[in-house]
Protein backbone atom coordinates (compact mmCIF):
# COMPACT_ATOMS: atom_id res chain seq x y z
CA UNK A 1 0.00 0.00 0.00
CA UNK A 2 1.26 3.45 -0.87
CA UNK A 3 1.95 5.75 2.06
CA UNK A 4 3.24 9.29 1.70
CA UNK A 5 6.74 9.75 3.17
CA UNK A 6 5.51 11.86 6.08
CA UNK A 7 3.19 9.03 7.18
CA UNK A 8 5.79 6.33 6.70
CA UNK A 9 8.38 8.28 8.70
CA UNK A 10 5.97 9.52 11.34
CA UNK A 11 7.15 7.12 14.03
CA UNK A 12 10.78 8.13 13.53
CA UNK A 13 9.92 11.80 13.62
CA UNK A 14 7.84 11.58 16.76
CA UNK A 15 10.17 9.48 18.90
CA UNK A 16 13.56 10.36 17.40
CA UNK A 17 13.79 6.66 16.50
CA UNK A 18 16.78 5.92 14.29
CA UNK A 19 18.67 2.91 12.97
CA UNK A 20 22.36 2.12 13.41
CA UNK A 21 24.38 0.24 10.77
CA UNK A 22 25.64 -3.03 12.30
CA UNK A 23 28.73 -2.96 10.09
CA UNK A 24 30.10 0.53 10.77
CA UNK A 25 27.89 2.27 13.35
CA UNK A 26 26.54 5.01 11.04
CA UNK A 27 23.14 6.24 12.22
CA UNK A 28 20.29 6.78 9.76
CA UNK A 29 17.75 9.43 10.80
CA UNK A 30 14.99 10.15 10.02
CA UNK A 31 14.81 8.16 6.79
CA UNK A 32 15.19 4.40 6.93
CA UNK A 33 17.70 3.20 4.37
CA UNK A 34 18.52 -0.27 3.12
CA UNK A 35 22.06 0.60 2.05
CA UNK A 36 24.40 2.32 4.51
CA UNK A 37 25.51 5.75 3.28
CA UNK A 38 28.91 5.38 4.94
CA UNK A 39 30.04 1.80 4.32
CA UNK A 40 27.62 0.58 1.64
CA UNK A 41 26.60 -2.57 3.50
CA UNK A 42 23.05 -3.79 2.91
CA UNK A 43 20.27 -4.56 5.30
CA UNK A 44 21.78 -5.07 8.76
CA UNK A 45 20.44 -2.35 11.07
CA UNK A 46 19.67 -2.10 14.77
CA UNK A 47 16.89 0.16 16.06
CA UNK A 48 18.13 2.94 18.28
CA UNK A 49 16.80 6.15 19.78
CA UNK A 50 18.31 9.62 19.88
CA UNK A 51 18.74 12.02 22.78
CA UNK A 52 16.50 15.07 22.75
CA UNK A 53 19.53 17.37 22.64
CA UNK A 54 22.21 17.75 20.02
CA UNK A 55 25.07 20.08 19.13
CA UNK A 56 25.09 22.51 16.21
CA UNK A 57 27.87 21.65 13.74
CA UNK A 58 26.97 24.19 11.05
CA UNK A 59 23.99 26.33 10.08
CA UNK A 60 22.46 28.66 7.52
CA UNK A 61 19.72 31.23 7.94
CA UNK A 62 17.14 31.01 5.15
CA UNK A 63 15.63 34.36 4.16
CA UNK A 64 13.39 33.44 1.19
CA UNK A 65 10.93 30.57 1.47
CA UNK A 66 7.33 29.84 0.45
CA UNK A 67 4.71 31.89 2.33
CA UNK A 68 3.82 29.12 4.81
CA UNK A 69 7.27 29.34 6.41
CA UNK A 70 8.36 32.06 8.80
CA UNK A 71 11.56 33.80 7.76
CA UNK A 72 14.32 34.25 8.64
CA UNK A 73 14.46 30.51 9.31
CA UNK A 74 17.64 28.95 10.70
CA UNK A 75 18.52 25.46 9.43
CA UNK A 76 21.31 23.67 11.29
CA UNK A 77 23.27 20.49 10.85
CA UNK A 78 23.25 18.87 14.26
CA UNK A 79 25.07 15.94 15.81
CA UNK A 80 22.52 14.18 18.04
CA UNK A 81 23.82 11.40 20.35
CA UNK A 82 22.14 8.02 20.64
CA UNK A 83 20.66 7.24 24.07
CA UNK A 84 22.72 4.02 24.06
CA UNK A 85 26.04 5.59 23.04
CA UNK A 86 27.87 4.95 19.79
CA UNK A 87 28.17 7.47 16.97
CA UNK A 88 25.82 10.47 16.98
CA UNK A 89 23.30 10.90 14.16
CA UNK A 90 23.87 13.80 11.78
CA UNK A 91 20.52 15.54 11.55
CA UNK A 92 19.19 18.48 9.51
CA UNK A 93 17.18 20.58 11.93
CA UNK A 94 14.88 23.54 11.39
CA UNK A 95 14.93 25.94 14.32
CA UNK A 96 12.02 27.62 16.06
CA UNK A 97 11.66 30.23 18.82
CA UNK A 98 15.31 31.08 18.36
CA UNK A 99 16.74 34.38 17.18
CA UNK A 100 19.11 33.56 14.28
CA UNK A 101 21.70 35.80 15.93
CA UNK A 102 21.66 33.49 18.95
CA UNK A 103 22.69 30.36 17.06
CA UNK A 104 26.33 29.36 17.21
CA UNK A 105 28.39 26.41 16.16
CA UNK A 106 28.90 24.22 19.21
CA UNK A 107 25.71 25.29 21.00
CA UNK A 108 23.28 22.72 22.35
CA UNK A 109 19.73 22.64 21.03
CA UNK A 110 16.76 20.52 22.02
CA UNK A 111 14.30 18.77 19.73
CA UNK A 112 10.70 19.89 19.90
CA UNK A 113 7.89 17.96 18.21
CA UNK A 114 5.36 20.26 16.49
CA UNK A 115 3.26 21.04 13.45
CA UNK A 116 5.54 21.94 10.53
CA UNK A 117 3.03 22.73 7.76
CA UNK A 118 -0.27 21.59 6.26
CA UNK A 119 -0.84 19.35 3.23
CA UNK A 120 -4.38 19.52 1.82
CA UNK A 121 -5.60 20.82 5.17
CA UNK A 122 -3.95 18.07 7.22
CA UNK A 123 -1.28 19.11 9.69
CA UNK A 124 2.13 17.49 9.21
CA UNK A 125 4.05 17.04 12.45
CA UNK A 126 7.76 16.68 12.80
CA UNK A 127 10.57 17.93 14.99
CA UNK A 128 12.28 21.31 15.15
CA UNK A 129 15.11 22.44 17.35
CA UNK A 130 15.35 25.38 19.74
CA UNK A 131 17.64 26.77 22.38
CA UNK A 132 17.07 24.75 25.57
CA UNK A 133 14.88 26.46 28.16
CA UNK A 134 16.96 28.24 30.76
CA UNK A 135 19.58 28.82 28.08
CA UNK A 136 17.57 31.50 26.22
CA UNK A 137 19.10 34.89 25.68
ZN1 LIG B 1 27.64 1.20 7.59
JSON list of C-alpha atoms and ligand atoms in Angstrom, two decimals, residues 20-27 35-42 44-45, ligand 1:
[
{"chain": "A", "resi": 20, "resn": "UNK", "atom": "CA", "xyz": [22.36, 2.12, 13.41]},
{"chain": "A", "resi": 21, "resn": "UNK", "atom": "CA", "xyz": [24.38, 0.24, 10.77]},
{"chain": "A", "resi": 22, "resn": "UNK", "atom": "CA", "xyz": [25.64, -3.03, 12.30]},
{"chain": "A", "resi": 23, "resn": "UNK", "atom": "CA", "xyz": [28.73, -2.96, 10.09]},
{"chain": "A", "resi": 24, "resn": "UNK", "atom": "CA", "xyz": [30.10, 0.53, 10.77]},
{"chain": "A", "resi": 25, "resn": "UNK", "atom": "CA", "xyz": [27.89, 2.27, 13.35]},
{"chain": "A", "resi": 26, "resn": "UNK", "atom": "CA", "xyz": [26.54, 5.01, 11.04]},
{"chain": "A", "resi": 27, "resn": "UNK", "atom": "CA", "xyz": [23.14, 6.24, 12.22]},
{"chain": "A", "resi": 35, "resn": "UNK", "atom": "CA", "xyz": [22.06, 0.60, 2.05]},
{"chain": "A", "resi": 36, "resn": "UNK", "atom": "CA", "xyz": [24.40, 2.32, 4.51]},
{"chain": "A", "resi": 37, "resn": "UNK", "atom": "CA", "xyz": [25.51, 5.75, 3.28]},
{"chain": "A", "resi": 38, "resn": "UNK", "atom": "CA", "xyz": [28.91, 5.38, 4.94]},
{"chain": "A", "resi": 39, "resn": "UNK", "atom": "CA", "xyz": [30.04, 1.80, 4.32]},
{"chain": "A", "resi": 40, "resn": "UNK", "atom": "CA", "xyz": [27.62, 0.58, 1.64]},
{"chain": "A", "resi": 41, "resn": "UNK", "atom": "CA", "xyz": [26.60, -2.57, 3.50]},
{"chain": "A", "resi": 42, "resn": "UNK", "atom": "CA", "xyz": [23.05, -3.79, 2.91]},
{"chain": "A", "resi": 44, "resn": "UNK", "atom": "CA", "xyz": [21.78, -5.07, 8.76]},
{"chain": "A", "resi": 45, "resn": "UNK", "atom": "CA", "xyz": [20.44, -2.35, 11.07]},
{"chain": "B", "resi": 1, "resn": "LIG", "atom": "ZN1", "xyz": [27.64, 1.20, 7.59]}
]
